[in-house]
Coordinates of C-alpha atoms and ligand atoms in Angstrom, one line a residue:
M1 CA 214.5 -174.9 107.1
C2 CA 214.5 -171.1 108.2
G3 CA 212.0 -168.4 108.1
I4 CA 212.3 -165.2 105.9
V5 CA 210.3 -162.0 105.9
G6 CA 210.6 -158.6 104.3
Y7 CA 208.6 -155.3 104.3
V8 CA 208.5 -152.2 102.1
G9 CA 205.8 -149.5 102.6
D10 CA 205.1 -146.5 104.8
R11 CA 204.6 -148.2 108.3
Q12 CA 207.5 -149.3 110.6
A13 CA 209.2 -152.3 109.1
A14 CA 210.4 -153.7 112.3
E15 CA 206.9 -154.2 113.6
F16 CA 205.9 -156.4 110.7
L17 CA 209.3 -158.2 110.6
L18 CA 209.0 -159.3 114.4
D19 CA 205.4 -160.2 114.0
G20 CA 206.0 -162.2 110.8
L21 CA 208.9 -164.0 112.3
S22 CA 206.9 -164.9 115.3
K23 CA 204.7 -166.9 112.9
L24 CA 207.5 -168.5 111.2
E25 CA 209.2 -169.9 114.4
Y26 CA 208.0 -173.4 113.5
R27 CA 210.5 -173.2 110.7
G28 CA 213.5 -172.6 112.8
Y29 CA 214.1 -170.9 116.2
D30 CA 217.7 -171.0 117.2
S31 CA 218.4 -167.3 116.4
A32 CA 216.7 -164.4 114.8
G33 CA 217.6 -161.2 113.2
I34 CA 216.4 -158.1 111.3
A35 CA 217.8 -155.5 109.0
V36 CA 216.0 -152.1 108.6
Y37 CA 217.0 -149.2 106.4
E38 CA 217.5 -146.4 109.1
N39 CA 218.8 -142.9 108.6
G40 CA 220.7 -143.7 105.3
K41 CA 222.2 -146.9 106.7
I42 CA 221.2 -150.6 107.0
R43 CA 220.9 -151.3 110.7
I44 CA 221.2 -155.1 111.6
E45 CA 220.1 -156.5 114.9
K46 CA 220.4 -160.2 115.6
S47 CA 220.6 -162.6 118.5
V48 CA 221.0 -166.2 119.2
G49 CA 217.9 -167.9 120.8
R50 CA 214.3 -167.5 120.2
L51 CA 212.7 -164.4 118.9
A52 CA 212.1 -163.3 122.4
A53 CA 215.7 -162.7 122.8
L54 CA 215.8 -160.4 119.8
R55 CA 212.8 -158.5 121.1
E56 CA 214.6 -158.0 124.4
Q57 CA 217.8 -156.8 122.7
I58 CA 216.0 -154.1 120.9
K59 CA 213.4 -153.1 123.4
G60 CA 213.0 -149.4 123.6
R61 CA 215.3 -148.9 120.6
M62 CA 213.5 -150.4 117.7
P63 CA 215.0 -149.7 114.3
V64 CA 213.0 -146.9 112.7
G65 CA 212.4 -147.3 108.9
S66 CA 210.0 -148.7 106.4
L67 CA 212.1 -151.1 104.5
G68 CA 213.6 -154.2 106.0
I69 CA 214.2 -158.0 106.0
G70 CA 214.2 -160.5 108.8
H71 CA 215.0 -164.1 109.5
T72 CA 214.5 -166.9 112.0
R73 CA 217.1 -169.5 111.8
W74 CA 217.6 -173.3 112.0
A75 CA 221.1 -173.7 111.7
T76 CA 222.9 -175.6 108.9
H77 CA 226.3 -174.1 108.5
G78 CA 227.6 -172.8 111.7
R79 CA 226.3 -173.2 115.2
P80 CA 223.7 -171.0 116.4
S81 CA 225.3 -167.8 117.7
D82 CA 224.9 -164.0 117.3
V83 CA 227.2 -163.8 114.4
N84 CA 225.9 -166.7 112.6
A85 CA 222.3 -165.4 112.8
H86 CA 221.0 -163.6 109.7
P87 CA 220.8 -161.1 108.1
H88 CA 224.3 -161.1 106.8
A89 CA 226.2 -158.1 105.3
D90 CA 229.0 -157.6 103.1
C91 CA 232.2 -155.8 104.3
H92 CA 230.8 -152.4 104.2
G93 CA 227.3 -152.9 105.3
D94 CA 226.0 -151.8 101.8
F95 CA 223.9 -155.0 101.4
A96 CA 221.9 -157.3 103.7
V97 CA 220.7 -160.7 102.8
V98 CA 218.6 -163.5 104.5
H99 CA 218.6 -166.9 103.3
N100 CA 216.8 -170.2 103.5
G101 CA 218.5 -173.4 102.2
I102 CA 222.1 -174.4 101.4
I103 CA 224.7 -172.8 99.3
E104 CA 226.5 -175.9 98.1
N105 CA 229.6 -174.2 96.5
Y106 CA 230.1 -171.8 99.3
L107 CA 233.4 -173.0 100.4
S108 CA 235.1 -172.3 96.9
L109 CA 233.3 -169.1 96.6
K110 CA 234.4 -168.1 100.1
E111 CA 238.1 -168.8 99.4
D112 CA 238.0 -166.7 96.1
L113 CA 236.3 -163.8 98.0
I114 CA 238.8 -164.1 100.9
A115 CA 241.6 -164.0 98.2
K116 CA 240.2 -160.8 96.8
G117 CA 240.2 -159.2 100.3
H118 CA 236.8 -159.8 101.7
E119 CA 236.5 -160.3 105.4
F120 CA 234.0 -162.8 106.8
K121 CA 232.5 -162.6 110.2
S122 CA 230.4 -165.9 110.4
E123 CA 230.8 -169.5 109.7
T124 CA 227.6 -169.5 107.4
D125 CA 227.2 -170.4 103.8
T126 CA 224.9 -167.4 103.4
E127 CA 227.5 -164.7 104.2
V128 CA 229.2 -165.5 100.9
V129 CA 226.0 -164.2 99.1
A130 CA 226.4 -160.8 100.6
H131 CA 230.1 -160.6 99.7
L132 CA 229.6 -161.8 96.4
L133 CA 226.9 -159.2 95.8
E134 CA 229.5 -156.6 97.0
E135 CA 231.9 -157.9 94.6
V136 CA 229.9 -157.9 91.4
Y137 CA 227.7 -154.8 92.2
A138 CA 228.4 -152.0 89.6
G139 CA 225.3 -149.7 90.3
D140 CA 222.6 -152.0 89.0
F141 CA 221.2 -153.8 92.1
V142 CA 219.1 -156.2 90.0
A143 CA 221.8 -157.1 87.6
A144 CA 224.2 -157.7 90.5
V145 CA 221.7 -160.1 92.1
R146 CA 221.3 -162.0 88.8
E147 CA 225.0 -162.4 88.5
V148 CA 225.2 -163.7 92.2
L149 CA 222.4 -166.2 91.3
R150 CA 224.5 -167.4 88.3
R151 CA 227.4 -168.1 90.5
I152 CA 225.9 -169.9 93.5
E153 CA 224.7 -173.5 93.5
G154 CA 222.3 -175.2 95.8
S155 CA 218.7 -174.5 97.2
Y156 CA 217.6 -171.1 98.5
A157 CA 214.9 -168.6 99.1
L158 CA 216.9 -165.2 99.4
A159 CA 215.7 -161.6 100.2
F160 CA 218.2 -158.8 99.5
M161 CA 218.3 -155.2 100.5
S162 CA 220.8 -152.4 99.3
K163 CA 221.7 -149.1 101.1
E164 CA 221.6 -147.4 97.7
H165 CA 218.2 -148.6 97.0
P166 CA 216.0 -147.8 100.0
D167 CA 212.8 -148.1 98.0
M168 CA 213.0 -151.8 96.9
L169 CA 213.7 -155.4 98.1
I170 CA 214.7 -158.2 95.8
C171 CA 213.8 -161.7 96.4
T172 CA 214.1 -165.1 94.6
K173 CA 213.8 -168.8 95.3
Q174 CA 215.0 -172.2 94.1
D175 CA 213.7 -175.3 95.9
N176 CA 212.6 -173.4 99.0
P177 CA 209.2 -171.5 99.5
L178 CA 208.7 -167.8 99.0
I179 CA 205.6 -165.8 98.7
I180 CA 204.9 -162.1 98.4
G181 CA 201.9 -160.5 100.2
L182 CA 200.2 -157.9 98.2
G183 CA 199.0 -154.8 100.3
E184 CA 197.8 -151.3 99.8
G185 CA 200.8 -149.0 99.4
E186 CA 203.0 -151.8 101.0
N187 CA 204.1 -155.2 100.2
F188 CA 205.5 -158.1 102.2
I189 CA 207.8 -161.1 101.5
A190 CA 207.7 -164.2 103.6
S191 CA 208.6 -167.9 103.6
D192 CA 205.0 -168.9 104.4
I193 CA 201.5 -167.4 104.6
P194 CA 201.1 -167.3 108.4
A195 CA 203.6 -164.4 108.5
I196 CA 201.6 -162.2 106.3
I197 CA 198.0 -163.4 107.0
S198 CA 197.2 -160.7 109.5
R199 CA 198.1 -158.0 106.9
T200 CA 196.8 -159.4 103.6
R201 CA 195.3 -162.5 102.2
R202 CA 196.3 -161.6 98.5
T203 CA 199.6 -163.3 97.5
Y204 CA 201.9 -164.3 94.7
I205 CA 203.6 -167.7 95.1
L206 CA 207.0 -167.4 93.6
G207 CA 208.2 -170.1 91.4
D208 CA 211.7 -171.6 91.1
G209 CA 214.0 -169.2 89.3
E210 CA 211.6 -166.4 89.5
L211 CA 213.0 -163.0 90.9
A212 CA 210.8 -160.2 92.2
V213 CA 211.6 -156.6 92.6
V214 CA 209.3 -155.5 95.4
R215 CA 208.5 -151.8 95.8
K216 CA 205.6 -150.3 98.1
D217 CA 203.6 -149.6 95.0
G218 CA 204.5 -152.4 92.6
I219 CA 206.1 -155.7 92.1
Q220 CA 207.9 -157.0 89.2
V221 CA 208.5 -160.7 88.6
T222 CA 210.9 -161.9 86.1
D223 CA 211.9 -165.4 85.1
R224 CA 215.6 -166.8 85.0
A225 CA 216.2 -165.2 81.6
G226 CA 214.9 -161.8 82.8
Q227 CA 211.5 -162.1 80.9
L228 CA 208.5 -160.6 82.7
V229 CA 206.2 -163.1 84.3
T230 CA 202.4 -162.3 84.8
K231 CA 201.7 -163.8 88.3
K232 CA 198.2 -164.7 89.2
V233 CA 196.9 -163.6 92.7
F234 CA 196.5 -166.4 95.0
E235 CA 193.8 -165.6 97.6
V236 CA 194.4 -167.3 101.0
T237 CA 191.3 -168.8 102.4
W238 CA 192.6 -170.5 105.6
N239 CA 192.8 -169.2 109.0
A240 CA 196.1 -168.4 110.6
E241 CA 196.5 -171.7 112.6
A242 CA 195.9 -173.8 109.5
A243 CA 198.4 -171.6 107.5
E244 CA 201.0 -172.4 110.0
K245 CA 200.5 -176.1 109.2
G246 CA 200.8 -175.4 105.6
G247 CA 197.1 -176.2 104.9
Y248 CA 197.6 -179.6 106.7
E249 CA 195.4 -180.5 109.5
H250 CA 198.4 -181.5 111.7
F251 CA 202.1 -180.9 111.9
M252 CA 202.6 -184.7 111.8
L253 CA 200.9 -184.9 108.4
K254 CA 202.8 -181.9 107.2
E255 CA 206.1 -183.5 108.4
I256 CA 205.2 -186.7 106.7
H257 CA 204.7 -184.8 103.5
E258 CA 208.0 -183.0 104.0
Q259 CA 209.9 -186.1 103.9
P260 CA 211.1 -185.9 100.2
K261 CA 212.6 -182.6 100.8
A262 CA 214.1 -183.7 104.2
V263 CA 215.7 -186.7 102.6
R264 CA 217.0 -184.6 99.7
D265 CA 218.5 -182.1 101.9
T266 CA 220.1 -184.8 104.1
M267 CA 221.8 -186.3 101.0
S268 CA 222.9 -183.0 99.6
Q269 CA 226.8 -182.4 99.6
R270 CA 227.3 -186.1 100.8
I271 CA 227.2 -187.4 97.3
T272 CA 230.4 -186.8 95.3
N273 CA 230.2 -184.6 92.1
D274 CA 230.4 -187.7 89.8
K275 CA 227.3 -189.1 91.8
K276 CA 229.1 -192.4 92.3
A277 CA 230.2 -192.3 95.9
I278 CA 229.6 -190.9 99.3
S279 CA 231.8 -188.4 101.0
F280 CA 231.3 -186.9 104.6
E281 CA 233.5 -183.7 104.5
E282 CA 232.7 -183.3 108.2
L283 CA 234.2 -186.7 109.2
A284 CA 237.2 -187.0 106.9
W285 CA 237.7 -190.6 108.2
N286 CA 240.4 -192.9 106.8
A287 CA 241.3 -196.5 107.0
D288 CA 243.5 -196.1 110.0
Y289 CA 240.7 -194.4 111.9
L290 CA 238.2 -197.1 111.1
N291 CA 240.7 -199.8 112.0
S292 CA 241.3 -198.3 115.3
F293 CA 238.0 -199.5 116.7
N294 CA 236.9 -203.1 116.9
K295 CA 233.3 -202.5 117.8
I296 CA 230.6 -199.8 117.3
Y297 CA 227.8 -199.1 119.7
I298 CA 224.7 -197.2 118.5
V299 CA 222.8 -195.8 121.5
A300 CA 219.5 -193.9 121.4
C301 CA 215.9 -193.8 122.6
G302 CA 212.6 -194.4 120.9
T303 CA 212.3 -193.8 117.2
A304 CA 216.0 -192.9 117.1
Y305 CA 216.8 -196.3 118.6
H306 CA 214.8 -197.9 115.9
A307 CA 216.8 -196.0 113.3
G308 CA 219.9 -197.4 115.1
L309 CA 218.7 -200.9 114.5
V310 CA 218.6 -200.3 110.7
G311 CA 221.9 -198.6 111.1
K312 CA 223.5 -201.7 112.6
Y313 CA 222.2 -203.9 109.7
Y314 CA 223.7 -201.4 107.1
I315 CA 227.0 -201.0 108.8
E316 CA 227.5 -204.7 109.5
K317 CA 226.4 -205.7 106.1
L318 CA 228.2 -203.0 104.2
A319 CA 231.3 -202.2 106.1
R320 CA 231.6 -205.6 108.0
V321 CA 232.1 -204.0 111.3
L322 CA 230.4 -205.4 114.5
V323 CA 227.7 -203.1 115.8
E324 CA 225.6 -203.4 119.0
V325 CA 222.5 -201.3 119.4
D326 CA 221.2 -200.3 122.8
V327 CA 218.5 -198.1 124.3
A328 CA 220.3 -195.2 126.2
S329 CA 218.5 -195.7 129.5
E330 CA 219.9 -199.3 129.6
F331 CA 223.2 -198.7 128.2
R332 CA 224.2 -196.0 130.6
Y333 CA 223.5 -198.1 133.8
R334 CA 224.9 -201.5 132.6
D335 CA 228.5 -200.9 132.9
P336 CA 229.1 -201.4 129.1
I337 CA 232.3 -202.7 127.7
V338 CA 233.5 -199.5 126.1
D339 CA 237.1 -198.4 125.8
G340 CA 239.5 -196.6 123.2
S341 CA 238.7 -199.1 120.6
T342 CA 234.9 -198.5 120.6
L343 CA 233.1 -196.0 118.4
L344 CA 230.0 -194.8 120.0
I345 CA 227.3 -193.4 117.7
V346 CA 224.4 -191.6 119.5
V347 CA 221.3 -190.7 117.5
S348 CA 219.0 -188.0 118.6
Q349 CA 216.5 -185.8 116.7
S350 CA 216.6 -183.1 119.4
G351 CA 220.1 -183.6 120.5
E352 CA 218.9 -183.0 124.0
T353 CA 217.5 -186.4 125.3
S354 CA 219.0 -186.8 128.7
D355 CA 219.6 -190.6 128.7
T356 CA 221.3 -190.4 125.3
L357 CA 223.5 -187.4 126.5
A358 CA 224.4 -189.4 129.6
A359 CA 225.4 -192.4 127.6
L360 CA 227.6 -190.2 125.4
K361 CA 229.3 -188.7 128.3
E362 CA 229.8 -192.0 130.2
S363 CA 231.3 -193.5 126.9
K364 CA 233.6 -190.5 126.5
R365 CA 234.8 -191.0 130.1
R366 CA 235.7 -194.6 129.2
G367 CA 237.8 -193.4 126.2
A368 CA 235.3 -194.1 123.3
K369 CA 235.5 -192.1 120.2
T370 CA 232.1 -190.5 119.7
L371 CA 229.9 -189.4 116.7
A372 CA 226.4 -187.9 117.0
I373 CA 223.7 -188.1 114.5
T374 CA 221.3 -185.3 115.3
N375 CA 218.9 -182.8 113.8
V376 CA 219.6 -179.7 115.9
V377 CA 222.9 -177.8 115.2
G378 CA 224.6 -176.7 118.5
S379 CA 222.4 -179.0 120.6
S380 CA 224.0 -180.5 123.9
I381 CA 224.5 -183.8 122.1
A382 CA 226.1 -182.1 119.1
R383 CA 228.4 -180.1 121.3
E384 CA 229.4 -183.1 123.5
A385 CA 230.3 -185.6 120.7
D386 CA 233.7 -185.7 119.1
Q387 CA 232.1 -185.6 115.6
V388 CA 228.6 -184.8 114.4
V389 CA 226.7 -185.4 111.2
Y390 CA 223.4 -183.7 110.9
T391 CA 220.1 -184.8 109.4
W392 CA 218.8 -181.8 107.6
A393 CA 215.1 -182.6 108.3
G394 CA 214.3 -179.1 109.5
P395 CA 212.4 -178.6 112.8
E396 CA 210.1 -181.4 113.9
I397 CA 207.2 -180.0 115.7
A398 CA 204.9 -183.1 116.1
V399 CA 205.7 -185.2 119.1
A400 CA 205.7 -188.4 116.8
S401 CA 208.9 -188.5 115.0
T402 CA 208.6 -189.0 111.1
K403 CA 211.0 -187.1 108.9
A404 CA 213.8 -187.3 111.6
Y405 CA 213.5 -191.2 111.4
T406 CA 213.7 -191.4 107.5
T407 CA 216.6 -188.9 107.4
Q408 CA 218.3 -190.8 110.1
L409 CA 218.0 -194.0 108.0
V410 CA 219.4 -192.1 104.9
L411 CA 222.3 -190.9 107.0
F412 CA 223.1 -194.4 108.3
F413 CA 222.9 -195.9 104.9
M414 CA 225.3 -193.2 103.6
L415 CA 227.6 -193.6 106.6
A416 CA 227.7 -197.5 106.1
L417 CA 228.6 -196.9 102.4
Y418 CA 231.3 -194.4 103.2
M419 CA 232.8 -196.8 105.7
A420 CA 232.7 -199.6 103.2
E421 CA 234.4 -197.5 100.6
I422 CA 237.1 -196.6 103.0
K423 CA 237.6 -200.2 104.2
G424 CA 237.5 -201.3 100.6
A425 CA 234.6 -203.6 101.6
I426 CA 232.5 -202.8 98.6
L427 CA 233.2 -202.7 94.8
P428 CA 233.0 -199.0 93.5
A429 CA 230.5 -200.3 90.9
R430 CA 228.1 -201.5 93.6
T431 CA 228.4 -198.2 95.6
A432 CA 227.6 -196.4 92.4
E433 CA 224.7 -198.5 91.9
L434 CA 223.4 -197.9 95.4
V435 CA 224.0 -194.2 95.1
T436 CA 221.9 -194.1 92.0
Q437 CA 219.1 -195.8 93.9
L438 CA 219.5 -193.5 96.9
Q439 CA 218.9 -190.4 94.7
E440 CA 215.6 -191.8 93.7
I441 CA 214.2 -192.0 97.2
P442 CA 212.7 -188.3 97.4
S443 CA 210.6 -189.0 94.2
Q444 CA 209.6 -192.5 95.4
V445 CA 208.5 -191.1 98.7
S446 CA 206.5 -188.4 96.8
E447 CA 204.9 -191.2 94.9
I448 CA 203.7 -193.0 98.0
L449 CA 202.4 -189.8 99.4
S450 CA 200.5 -189.0 96.2
D451 CA 197.9 -191.6 96.9
V452 CA 197.0 -192.0 100.6
E453 CA 193.4 -192.8 100.0
P454 CA 193.7 -196.8 100.4
I455 CA 195.8 -196.3 103.6
K456 CA 193.1 -193.9 105.0
T457 CA 190.5 -196.6 104.2
F458 CA 192.3 -199.4 105.9
A459 CA 192.8 -197.2 109.0
K460 CA 189.0 -196.5 109.1
Q461 CA 187.8 -200.0 107.9
Y462 CA 189.8 -202.0 110.6
G463 CA 189.4 -199.4 113.2
F464 CA 192.5 -200.9 114.9
N465 CA 190.7 -201.1 118.2
E466 CA 192.7 -203.3 120.5
D467 CA 195.7 -205.1 119.4
V468 CA 197.7 -204.8 116.3
F469 CA 200.7 -207.0 115.4
Y470 CA 203.5 -206.0 113.0
I471 CA 205.8 -208.7 111.8
G472 CA 208.7 -208.8 109.4
R473 CA 212.2 -210.2 109.1
G474 CA 215.6 -208.6 108.9
L475 CA 215.3 -204.9 107.9
D476 CA 211.4 -205.4 107.8
Y477 CA 211.5 -206.3 111.6
S478 CA 213.3 -203.0 112.4
V479 CA 210.7 -201.0 110.5
S480 CA 207.9 -203.1 112.2
L481 CA 209.2 -201.9 115.6
E482 CA 208.9 -198.2 114.4
G483 CA 205.4 -198.8 112.8
A484 CA 204.1 -200.4 116.1
L485 CA 205.6 -197.4 118.2
K486 CA 203.9 -194.9 115.8
L487 CA 200.6 -196.5 116.3
K488 CA 200.9 -196.8 120.1
E489 CA 202.1 -193.3 120.8
I490 CA 199.4 -191.4 118.7
S491 CA 196.3 -193.6 118.6
Y492 CA 196.8 -195.3 122.0
I493 CA 196.2 -198.8 120.4
H494 CA 198.2 -201.6 121.8
A495 CA 200.5 -202.6 119.1
E496 CA 203.5 -205.2 119.2
A497 CA 206.1 -205.8 116.6
Y498 CA 207.7 -209.3 116.3
A499 CA 210.4 -210.8 114.2
A500 CA 208.2 -212.9 112.1
G501 CA 210.1 -216.0 113.1
E502 CA 209.5 -215.5 116.8
L503 CA 205.7 -215.8 116.5
K504 CA 205.5 -219.4 117.0
H505 CA 207.6 -219.2 120.3
G506 CA 204.5 -217.7 122.0
T507 CA 202.9 -214.8 120.5
L508 CA 201.1 -216.9 117.9
A509 CA 198.6 -217.8 120.8
L510 CA 197.3 -214.2 120.6
I511 CA 196.4 -214.4 117.0
V512 CA 192.7 -215.1 116.7
E513 CA 190.1 -214.3 114.1
G514 CA 189.9 -210.6 113.1
V515 CA 193.3 -209.6 114.8
P516 CA 195.0 -207.2 112.5
V517 CA 198.5 -208.0 111.4
I518 CA 200.7 -205.7 109.3
A519 CA 203.2 -208.0 107.5
L520 CA 206.2 -206.4 105.9
A521 CA 207.7 -208.4 103.1
T522 CA 210.3 -206.4 101.2
Q523 CA 213.4 -208.4 101.9
R524 CA 214.2 -211.0 99.3
N525 CA 216.5 -213.2 101.2
V526 CA 213.9 -213.9 103.9
Y527 CA 210.9 -213.6 101.5
E528 CA 209.8 -217.2 101.5
K529 CA 210.4 -217.5 105.3
T530 CA 208.2 -214.4 106.0
L531 CA 205.6 -215.9 103.6
S532 CA 205.3 -219.0 105.8
N533 CA 204.8 -216.8 108.9
I534 CA 202.0 -214.9 107.1
K535 CA 200.4 -218.2 106.2
E536 CA 200.6 -219.1 109.9
V537 CA 198.6 -216.0 111.0
K538 CA 196.3 -216.2 108.0
A539 CA 195.5 -219.9 109.2
R540 CA 194.4 -218.4 112.5
D541 CA 192.0 -216.0 110.6
A542 CA 194.0 -212.8 111.3
V543 CA 193.2 -209.9 108.9
V544 CA 196.6 -209.4 107.2
I545 CA 197.7 -206.1 105.4
G546 CA 200.8 -206.8 103.6
I547 CA 203.6 -204.1 102.7
A548 CA 205.5 -205.2 99.5
A549 CA 207.5 -203.8 96.6
E550 CA 205.7 -203.0 93.5
G551 CA 206.1 -206.0 91.1
D552 CA 205.5 -208.5 93.9
T553 CA 202.6 -210.7 92.6
E554 CA 203.1 -213.4 95.2
L555 CA 202.1 -211.7 98.5
Q556 CA 198.5 -210.7 97.4
K557 CA 197.7 -214.3 97.2
Y558 CA 198.1 -214.8 101.0
V559 CA 196.9 -211.6 102.6
D560 CA 193.8 -209.6 102.7
H561 CA 195.3 -206.3 101.2
V562 CA 198.7 -205.3 100.0
I563 CA 200.1 -201.7 100.1
Y564 CA 202.7 -201.4 97.5
V565 CA 205.7 -199.0 97.6
P566 CA 208.0 -198.5 94.7
A567 CA 210.7 -201.3 94.2
T568 CA 214.2 -200.5 95.0
D569 CA 217.4 -202.1 96.5
E570 CA 216.4 -204.0 99.7
F571 CA 218.8 -201.7 101.6
I572 CA 216.5 -198.8 100.8
M573 CA 213.2 -200.5 101.3
P574 CA 212.9 -199.4 105.0
I575 CA 213.0 -195.7 104.0
L576 CA 210.0 -196.4 101.7
S577 CA 208.0 -199.0 103.7
V578 CA 207.9 -197.0 106.8
I579 CA 205.9 -194.3 105.1
P580 CA 202.7 -196.3 104.9
L581 CA 203.1 -197.2 108.4
Q582 CA 203.4 -193.5 109.5
L583 CA 200.2 -192.9 107.5
L584 CA 198.3 -195.8 108.9
S585 CA 199.1 -194.6 112.5
Y586 CA 198.0 -191.1 111.5
Y587 CA 194.7 -191.9 110.0
A588 CA 194.0 -194.5 112.9
A589 CA 194.6 -191.7 115.4
I590 CA 192.3 -189.4 113.5
T591 CA 189.6 -191.9 113.3
R592 CA 189.8 -192.3 116.9
G593 CA 189.7 -188.5 117.6
C594 CA 193.2 -188.3 119.3
D595 CA 195.3 -185.3 119.6
V596 CA 197.8 -186.3 117.0
D597 CA 200.4 -183.6 117.4
K598 CA 200.4 -183.7 121.3
P599 CA 199.7 -187.3 122.4
R600 CA 198.8 -187.8 125.9
N601 CA 201.7 -188.2 128.5
L602 CA 204.4 -187.5 125.9
A603 CA 206.8 -184.5 125.2
K604 CA 208.7 -183.7 122.1
S605 CA 212.1 -183.5 124.0
V606 CA 212.8 -185.8 127.0
T607 CA 215.4 -183.8 128.9
V608 CA 214.7 -185.4 132.2
E609 CA 215.3 -189.0 133.2
Ligands
F6R701 C1 208.6 -191.2 118.9 C2 209.5 -190.3 119.4 C3 210.5 -190.6 120.5 C4 211.9 -190.1 120.3 C5 212.6 -190.2 121.5 C6 214.2 -189.7 121.3 O1 207.9 -190.7 117.8 O2 209.7 -189.2 118.7 O3 210.6 -192.0 120.7 O4 212.5 -190.7 119.2 O5 212.2 -189.6 122.5 O6 214.1 -188.5 121.0 P1 215.4 -187.9 120.4 O7 215.6 -188.3 119.0 O8 215.1 -186.3 120.3 O9 216.6 -188.1 121.2

């Protein structure tokens, strides 16, 4: 996720660009840049770090000009740095481009362009767009952009400017948001409404494949075929704060709803072209490498630790390698048995969690090979680990982790499949089957999110006032732990998760009339066993809400309510079954009037011990 802005009019472009970007930092904040048409040239100013660093860089020497584009970055290809910051230009500085998304075929395009003599400055996928534009340009800016769009694959929102056309910007989108703000004698481009709301409330929302030529006195929108599109004006009625949350009441809810895209982006480029297998270009592992270690440790904190528990299950079950999971604050002080035949996988959304970083350093010191799974490119953990795979969830602002968790599960599942393929532990037909199911996840998550009313009602009805128990077996148990943590941290309700079979070893004493129990029953191999445990709590008059796969007609006979999620392979169920749990916590917290995005005593990134 990145933020894009553009300005064309009579006022100073830089002022709007910087102001607009400041409202888009929630979309990314590892570097920022602007390009302004100044004295017959395109002047680009960019800097690693937050927008403040860019402001400092141009203090007293603001670019002067009334046409420009800007960008705030959340790195995907290439670490955060001055050169990797957008805008990007071609060899001669004739064009500038800003981009949000991923150009999937950038490597082959880059090779071609280098062979034709283009010189690249950055490690980004975006720079190929600028060079490609230079390559195909023959005097007609719009035609050249269309030709570029024909050649690139992937997701994007793009804005272009050309030295030879100082009166216009071109923008277009595919799978990433882009809006045009309609002013008087000036027009604006932005990834999102907060960037323009101080200047205008009248907007066009661009559709996929649409291309807009934006001048100060007019906007022309055409479709992929070049046919004119008549756009309806969308009048923004929200205030600026609500706009930043995309109309959602809280970042947490917005991030819950971003999960289909976050999951899709995380899978992108890691599924082979024939859609039958998994490949991690960034790892390039082989059988010798995998056979060089006899144990894997997964080490993390909080939600990331819960993702690690699911990861253990995936890797052991699919790749048949022994995995231990530990919380980083324990691992680092317990003299762990780690040596050259250990692979340490650390998981961290922020990439900055101090205990996780310390565990990583300690393991490296003992000779382990290390892999980081993180959401922040260039973070301390990403830099420290031998190898890194990124979750492409985009910035997570709410303290309670949601989309980071689901993307971590997706990555673990893909990693386990990848290892199993290399080790020959899985039949290609089975991999293909699982990869097919994997690709269904975004639409299945959307399906769950399309009807949250029953979940809202449960949260209100039961109030969840004192103690809530979450039970499940196998993968359902791991998800229960995450469900209980979500409830605790944002609604301050005491919640505990138990392996369902453990209840009778003590906890059953706490189950009395009216105690809410959330029972997950999505795993077939332990289904009957879970059902027996559900009957045990029902016999003590607990109120039981079951979570099951669509088509399950059994569970409803034994519980008070069932929340159904789409049926899929059991491996994938955790990625779906956690969504109602996130929503239950969210609505329970709302019912209790809690500060959902900033729960008491908690910080987003725990960089101290
Ligand atoms: C809970 C939550 C925390 C984090 C934990 C680790 O919703 O967000 O439990 O998961 O603090 O943070 P990262 O993943 O940044 O290392």
